[in-house]
């Protein structure tokens, strides 16, 4: 794999990791706002339910944040792996 391809793949992985973290942060804020209103967040539909209660699904956060961390690590490694070619 050429250095240019490694940098492109590394940049794509970093962008994917950033998107996952941003999405998770947005979801956290949506859940927080729902709970502030006295509701229960429906993780399946992604909506605030003011009538029924819904089970908390923490495994999603663990999987997404773990995946984002892995993507960021691999992307960073691909970007900085061979510094001798940097200008």
CSV table of N, CA, C and O in Angstrom, one decimal:
chain,number,residue,atom,x,y,z
A,1,UNK,N,0.9,-1.2,0.0
A,1,UNK,CA,0.0,0.0,0.0
A,1,UNK,C,0.9,1.2,0.0
A,1,UNK,O,1.8,1.3,0.8
A,2,UNK,N,0.6,2.2,-0.9
A,2,UNK,CA,1.5,3.4,-1.0
A,2,UNK,C,1.2,4.3,0.2
A,2,UNK,O,0.1,4.2,0.8
A,3,UNK,N,2.1,5.2,0.4
A,3,UNK,CA,1.9,6.2,1.5
A,3,UNK,C,0.7,7.1,1.3
A,3,UNK,O,0.0,7.4,2.2
A,4,UNK,N,0.4,7.4,0.1
A,4,UNK,CA,-0.7,8.3,-0.2
A,4,UNK,C,-2.0,7.5,0.1
A,4,UNK,O,-2.9,8.1,0.7
A,5,UNK,N,-2.1,6.3,-0.2
A,5,UNK,CA,-3.3,5.5,0.1
A,5,UNK,C,-3.5,5.3,1.6
A,5,UNK,O,-4.6,5.3,2.1
A,6,UNK,N,-2.3,5.1,2.3
A,6,UNK,CA,-2.4,5.0,3.7
A,6,UNK,C,-2.9,6.3,4.4
A,6,UNK,O,-3.7,6.2,5.3
A,7,UNK,N,-2.5,7.4,3.9
A,7,UNK,CA,-3.0,8.7,4.4
A,7,UNK,C,-4.5,8.9,4.1
A,7,UNK,O,-5.2,9.4,5.0
A,8,UNK,N,-4.9,8.5,2.9
A,8,UNK,CA,-6.3,8.6,2.6
A,8,UNK,C,-7.2,7.7,3.5
A,8,UNK,O,-8.2,8.2,4.1
A,9,UNK,N,-6.7,6.5,3.7
A,9,UNK,CA,-7.5,5.6,4.5
A,9,UNK,C,-7.4,6.0,6.0
A,9,UNK,O,-8.5,6.0,6.7
A,10,UNK,N,-6.3,6.5,6.4
A,10,UNK,CA,-6.2,7.1,7.8
A,10,UNK,C,-7.1,8.2,8.0
A,10,UNK,O,-7.8,8.3,9.0
A,11,UNK,N,-7.2,9.1,7.0
A,11,UNK,CA,-8.1,10.3,7.1
A,11,UNK,C,-9.5,9.9,7.2
A,11,UNK,O,-10.3,10.4,7.9
A,12,UNK,N,-9.9,8.9,6.3
A,12,UNK,CA,-11.3,8.4,6.3
A,12,UNK,C,-11.6,7.8,7.6
A,12,UNK,O,-12.7,8.0,8.2
A,13,UNK,N,-10.7,7.0,8.2
A,13,UNK,CA,-11.0,6.4,9.5
A,13,UNK,C,-11.1,7.4,10.6
A,13,UNK,O,-12.0,7.3,11.5
A,14,UNK,N,-10.3,8.4,10.6
A,14,UNK,CA,-10.4,9.5,11.6
A,14,UNK,C,-11.8,10.3,11.4
A,14,UNK,O,-12.4,10.6,12.4
A,15,UNK,N,-12.2,10.5,10.2
A,15,UNK,CA,-13.5,11.2,10.0
A,15,UNK,C,-14.6,10.3,10.4
A,15,UNK,O,-15.6,10.8,11.0
A,16,UNK,N,-14.5,9.0,10.2
A,16,UNK,CA,-15.6,8.1,10.6
A,16,UNK,C,-15.6,8.0,12.2
A,16,UNK,O,-16.7,8.1,12.7
A,17,UNK,N,-14.5,8.0,12.8
A,17,UNK,CA,-14.5,8.0,14.3
A,17,UNK,C,-15.1,9.3,14.8
A,17,UNK,O,-15.8,9.3,15.8
A,18,UNK,N,-14.7,10.4,14.2
A,18,UNK,CA,-15.3,11.7,14.6
A,18,UNK,C,-16.8,11.8,14.4
A,18,UNK,O,-17.5,12.3,15.3
A,19,UNK,N,-17.3,11.2,13.3
A,19,UNK,CA,-18.7,11.2,13.1
A,19,UNK,C,-19.4,10.3,14.1
A,19,UNK,O,-20.5,10.7,14.6
A,20,UNK,N,-18.8,9.2,14.5
A,20,UNK,CA,-19.4,8.3,15.5
A,20,UNK,C,-19.5,9.0,16.9
A,20,UNK,O,-20.5,9.0,17.6
A,21,UNK,N,-18.4,9.7,17.2
A,21,UNK,CA,-18.4,10.4,18.5
A,21,UNK,C,-19.4,11.6,18.5
A,21,UNK,O,-20.1,11.8,19.5
A,22,UNK,N,-19.5,12.3,17.4
A,22,UNK,CA,-20.4,13.4,17.3
A,22,UNK,C,-21.9,12.9,17.4
A,22,UNK,O,-22.7,13.5,18.1
A,23,UNK,N,-22.1,11.8,16.7
A,23,UNK,CA,-23.5,11.2,16.8
A,23,UNK,C,-23.8,10.8,18.2
A,23,UNK,O,-24.9,11.1,18.7
A,24,UNK,N,-22.9,10.2,18.9
A,24,UNK,CA,-23.1,9.8,20.3
A,24,UNK,C,-23.3,11.0,21.2
A,24,UNK,O,-24.1,10.9,22.1
A,25,UNK,N,-22.6,12.1,21.0
A,25,UNK,CA,-22.7,13.3,21.8
A,25,UNK,C,-24.1,13.9,21.6
A,25,UNK,O,-24.8,14.3,22.5
A,26,UNK,N,-24.6,13.9,20.3
A,26,UNK,CA,-25.9,14.4,20.0
A,26,UNK,C,-27.0,13.6,20.7
A,26,UNK,O,-27.9,14.1,21.2
A,27,UNK,N,-26.8,12.3,20.6
A,27,UNK,CA,-27.8,11.4,21.3
A,27,UNK,C,-27.8,11.6,22.8
A,27,UNK,O,-28.8,11.6,23.4
A,28,UNK,N,-26.6,11.7,23.4
A,28,UNK,CA,-26.5,12.0,24.8
A,28,UNK,C,-27.3,13.3,25.2
A,28,UNK,O,-28.1,13.3,26.1
A,29,UNK,N,-27.1,14.3,24.4
A,29,UNK,CA,-27.9,15.6,24.6
A,29,UNK,C,-29.4,15.4,24.4
A,29,UNK,O,-30.2,16.0,25.2
A,30,UNK,N,-29.8,14.6,23.5
A,30,UNK,CA,-31.2,14.4,23.2
A,30,UNK,C,-31.8,13.6,24.4
A,30,UNK,O,-32.9,13.9,24.9
A,31,UNK,N,-31.1,12.6,24.9
A,31,UNK,CA,-31.6,11.8,26.1
A,31,UNK,C,-31.6,12.7,27.3
A,31,UNK,O,-32.6,12.7,28.1
A,32,UNK,N,-30.6,13.6,27.5
A,32,UNK,CA,-30.6,14.5,28.6
A,32,UNK,C,-31.8,15.5,28.6
A,32,UNK,O,-32.4,15.7,29.6
A,33,UNK,N,-32.0,16.0,27.5
A,33,UNK,CA,-33.2,16.9,27.3
A,33,UNK,C,-34.5,16.2,27.6
A,33,UNK,O,-35.4,16.8,28.3
A,34,UNK,N,-34.6,15.0,27.1
A,34,UNK,CA,-35.8,14.2,27.4
A,34,UNK,C,-36.0,14.0,28.9
A,34,UNK,O,-37.1,14.2,29.4
A,35,UNK,N,-35.0,13.6,29.5
A,35,UNK,CA,-35.1,13.3,31.0
A,35,UNK,C,-35.3,14.6,31.8
A,35,UNK,O,-36.1,14.6,32.8
A,36,UNK,N,-34.8,15.7,31.3
A,36,UNK,CA,-35.1,17.0,31.9
A,36,UNK,C,-36.6,17.4,31.9
A,36,UNK,O,-37.1,18.0,32.7
A,37,UNK,N,-37.3,16.9,30.8
A,37,UNK,CA,-38.7,17.1,30.6
A,37,UNK,C,-39.5,16.2,31.4
A,37,UNK,O,-40.8,16.3,31.4
A,38,UNK,N,-38.9,15.2,32.1
A,38,UNK,CA,-39.6,14.2,32.8
A,38,UNK,C,-40.0,13.0,32.0
A,38,UNK,O,-40.8,12.2,32.4
A,39,UNK,N,-39.5,12.9,30.8
A,39,UNK,CA,-39.9,11.8,29.9
A,39,UNK,C,-38.9,10.6,30.0
A,39,UNK,O,-38.0,10.6,30.8
A,40,UNK,N,-39.1,9.7,29.1
A,40,UNK,CA,-38.3,8.5,29.0
A,40,UNK,C,-37.8,8.4,27.5
A,40,UNK,O,-38.7,8.4,26.6
A,41,UNK,N,-36.6,8.2,27.3
A,41,UNK,CA,-36.1,8.2,25.9
A,41,UNK,C,-36.2,6.8,25.3
A,41,UNK,O,-35.8,5.8,25.9
A,42,UNK,N,-36.9,6.8,24.1
A,42,UNK,CA,-37.1,5.5,23.4
A,42,UNK,C,-35.9,5.3,22.5
A,42,UNK,O,-35.8,6.0,21.5
A,43,UNK,N,-34.9,4.4,22.8
A,43,UNK,CA,-33.7,4.2,22.1
A,43,UNK,C,-34.0,3.6,20.7
A,43,UNK,O,-33.2,3.8,19.8
A,44,UNK,N,-35.1,2.8,20.6
A,44,UNK,CA,-35.4,2.2,19.3
A,44,UNK,C,-35.8,3.2,18.3
A,44,UNK,O,-35.4,3.2,17.2
A,45,UNK,N,-36.8,4.1,18.7
A,45,UNK,CA,-37.3,5.1,17.8
A,45,UNK,C,-36.5,6.4,17.8
A,45,UNK,O,-36.7,7.2,16.9
A,46,UNK,N,-35.7,6.6,18.9
A,46,UNK,CA,-34.9,7.8,19.0
A,46,UNK,C,-35.8,9.0,19.3
A,46,UNK,O,-35.5,10.1,18.8
A,47,UNK,N,-36.8,8.8,20.1
A,47,UNK,CA,-37.7,9.9,20.5
A,47,UNK,C,-37.9,9.9,22.0
A,47,UNK,O,-37.6,9.0,22.7
A,48,UNK,N,-38.4,11.1,22.4
A,48,UNK,CA,-38.8,11.2,23.8
A,48,UNK,C,-40.2,10.9,24.1
A,48,UNK,O,-41.1,11.4,23.4
A,49,UNK,N,-40.5,10.0,25.0
A,49,UNK,CA,-41.8,9.5,25.3
A,49,UNK,C,-42.2,10.0,26.7
A,49,UNK,O,-41.6,9.7,27.7
A,50,UNK,N,-43.2,10.9,26.7
A,50,UNK,CA,-43.6,11.5,28.0
A,50,UNK,C,-44.7,10.6,28.7
A,50,UNK,O,-45.1,11.0,29.8
A,51,UNK,N,-45.1,9.5,28.1
A,51,UNK,CA,-46.1,8.6,28.7
A,51,UNK,C,-45.5,7.3,29.3
A,51,UNK,O,-45.7,7.0,30.4
A,52,UNK,N,-44.8,6.6,28.4
A,52,UNK,CA,-44.3,5.2,28.7
A,52,UNK,C,-42.9,5.3,29.1
A,52,UNK,O,-42.1,6.2,28.8
A,53,UNK,N,-42.4,4.3,29.9
A,53,UNK,CA,-41.0,4.2,30.2
A,53,UNK,C,-40.3,3.2,29.3
A,53,UNK,O,-41.0,2.3,28.8
A,54,UNK,N,-39.0,3.4,29.1
A,54,UNK,CA,-38.3,2.6,28.2
A,54,UNK,C,-37.0,2.1,28.9
A,54,UNK,O,-36.4,2.9,29.7
A,55,UNK,N,-36.5,1.0,28.5
A,55,UNK,CA,-35.3,0.4,29.1
A,55,UNK,C,-34.1,1.1,28.5
A,55,UNK,O,-34.0,1.4,27.3
A,56,UNK,N,-33.1,1.4,29.4
A,56,UNK,CA,-31.9,2.0,29.0
A,56,UNK,C,-31.0,1.0,28.3
A,56,UNK,O,-30.9,-0.2,28.7
A,57,UNK,N,-30.4,1.4,27.1
A,57,UNK,CA,-29.6,0.4,26.3
A,57,UNK,C,-28.2,0.9,26.3
A,57,UNK,O,-27.7,1.5,25.3
A,58,UNK,N,-27.4,0.6,27.3
A,58,UNK,CA,-26.1,1.1,27.4
A,58,UNK,C,-25.1,0.4,26.5
A,58,UNK,O,-24.0,1.0,26.2
A,59,UNK,N,-25.4,-0.8,26.0
A,59,UNK,CA,-24.5,-1.5,25.2
A,59,UNK,C,-24.2,-0.7,23.9
A,59,UNK,O,-23.1,-0.9,23.3
A,60,UNK,N,-25.1,0.1,23.4
A,60,UNK,CA,-24.9,0.8,22.2
A,60,UNK,C,-23.8,1.8,22.4
A,60,UNK,O,-22.9,2.0,21.6
A,61,UNK,N,-23.7,2.5,23.6
A,61,UNK,CA,-22.7,3.4,23.8
A,61,UNK,C,-21.3,2.7,23.9
A,61,UNK,O,-20.4,3.2,23.3
A,62,UNK,N,-21.3,1.6,24.5
A,62,UNK,CA,-20.0,0.9,24.6
A,62,UNK,C,-19.5,0.5,23.3
A,62,UNK,O,-18.3,0.6,22.9
A,63,UNK,N,-20.4,-0.1,22.4
A,63,UNK,CA,-20.0,-0.5,21.1
A,63,UNK,C,-19.6,0.6,20.2
A,63,UNK,O,-18.5,0.6,19.6
A,64,UNK,N,-20.3,1.7,20.2
A,64,UNK,CA,-20.0,2.9,19.4
A,64,UNK,C,-18.7,3.6,19.8
A,64,UNK,O,-17.9,3.9,19.0
A,65,UNK,N,-18.6,3.8,21.1
A,65,UNK,CA,-17.4,4.4,21.5
A,65,UNK,C,-16.1,3.6,21.4
A,65,UNK,O,-15.0,4.0,21.0
A,66,UNK,N,-16.3,2.3,21.5
A,66,UNK,CA,-15.2,1.3,21.3
A,66,UNK,C,-14.8,1.3,19.8
A,66,UNK,O,-13.6,1.3,19.5
A,67,UNK,N,-15.8,1.3,19.0
A,67,UNK,CA,-15.5,1.3,17.5
A,67,UNK,C,-14.9,2.6,17.1
A,67,UNK,O,-13.9,2.6,16.3
A,68,UNK,N,-15.4,3.7,17.7
A,68,UNK,CA,-14.8,5.1,17.3
A,68,UNK,C,-13.3,5.1,17.8
A,68,UNK,O,-12.4,5.6,17.1
A,69,UNK,N,-13.0,4.6,19.0
A,69,UNK,CA,-11.7,4.5,19.5
A,69,UNK,C,-10.8,3.7,18.6
A,69,UNK,O,-9.6,4.1,18.3
A,70,UNK,N,-11.3,2.6,18.2
A,70,UNK,CA,-10.5,1.7,17.3
A,70,UNK,C,-10.2,2.4,15.9
A,70,UNK,O,-9.1,2.4,15.4
A,71,UNK,N,-11.2,3.0,15.3
A,71,UNK,CA,-11.1,3.7,14.1
A,71,UNK,C,-10.1,4.8,14.2
A,71,UNK,O,-9.2,5.1,13.3
A,72,UNK,N,-10.2,5.6,15.3
A,72,UNK,CA,-9.3,6.7,15.5
A,72,UNK,C,-7.8,6.2,15.7
A,72,UNK,O,-6.9,6.8,15.1
A,73,UNK,N,-7.7,5.1,16.4
A,73,UNK,CA,-6.3,4.6,16.6
A,73,UNK,C,-5.7,4.1,15.3
A,73,UNK,O,-4.5,4.5,15.0
A,74,UNK,N,-6.4,3.4,14.5
A,74,UNK,CA,-5.9,2.8,13.3
A,74,UNK,C,-5.7,4.0,12.3
A,74,UNK,O,-4.6,4.0,11.6
A,75,UNK,N,-6.6,4.9,12.2
A,75,UNK,CA,-6.4,6.1,11.3
A,75,UNK,C,-5.2,6.9,11.7
A,75,UNK,O,-4.4,7.3,10.8
A,76,UNK,N,-5.0,7.1,13.0
A,76,UNK,CA,-3.8,7.9,13.4
A,76,UNK,C,-2.5,7.2,13.1
A,76,UNK,O,-1.6,7.7,12.6
A,77,UNK,N,-2.5,5.9,13.3
A,77,UNK,CA,-1.4,5.0,13.0
A,77,UNK,C,-1.0,5.1,11.5
A,77,UNK,O,0.1,5.2,11.1
A,78,UNK,N,-2.0,5.0,10.7
A,78,UNK,CA,-1.8,5.0,9.2
A,78,UNK,C,-1.3,6.4,8.8
A,78,UNK,O,-0.5,6.5,7.9
A,79,UNK,N,-1.7,7.5,9.5
A,79,UNK,CA,-1.3,8.8,9.1
A,79,UNK,C,0.1,9.1,9.5
A,79,UNK,O,0.9,9.8,8.8
A,80,UNK,N,0.6,8.6,10.6
A,80,UNK,CA,1.9,9.0,11.1
A,80,UNK,C,2.9,7.8,11.1
A,80,UNK,O,4.0,8.0,11.5
A,81,UNK,N,2.5,6.8,10.5
A,81,UNK,CA,3.4,5.6,10.4
A,81,UNK,C,4.7,5.8,9.8
A,81,UNK,O,5.8,5.4,10.3
A,82,UNK,N,4.8,6.5,8.7
A,82,UNK,CA,6.0,6.7,8.0
A,82,UNK,C,6.3,8.2,7.8
A,82,UNK,O,5.9,8.9,6.8
A,83,UNK,N,6.9,8.8,8.8
A,83,UNK,CA,7.1,10.3,8.9
A,83,UNK,C,8.2,10.7,8.0
A,83,UNK,O,8.4,11.9,7.7
A,84,UNK,N,9.1,9.8,7.5
A,84,UNK,CA,10.2,10.2,6.7
A,84,UNK,C,9.8,10.8,5.3
A,84,UNK,O,10.6,11.6,4.8
A,85,UNK,N,8.6,10.6,4.9
A,85,UNK,CA,8.1,11.2,3.6
A,85,UNK,C,7.4,12.5,3.8
A,85,UNK,O,7.0,13.1,2.8
A,86,UNK,N,7.3,12.9,5.0
A,86,UNK,CA,6.5,14.2,5.3
A,86,UNK,C,7.4,15.4,4.9
A,86,UNK,O,8.6,15.4,5.0
A,87,UNK,N,6.8,16.4,4.3
A,87,UNK,CA,7.5,17.6,3.9
A,87,UNK,C,7.5,18.6,5.0
A,87,UNK,O,6.7,18.8,5.8
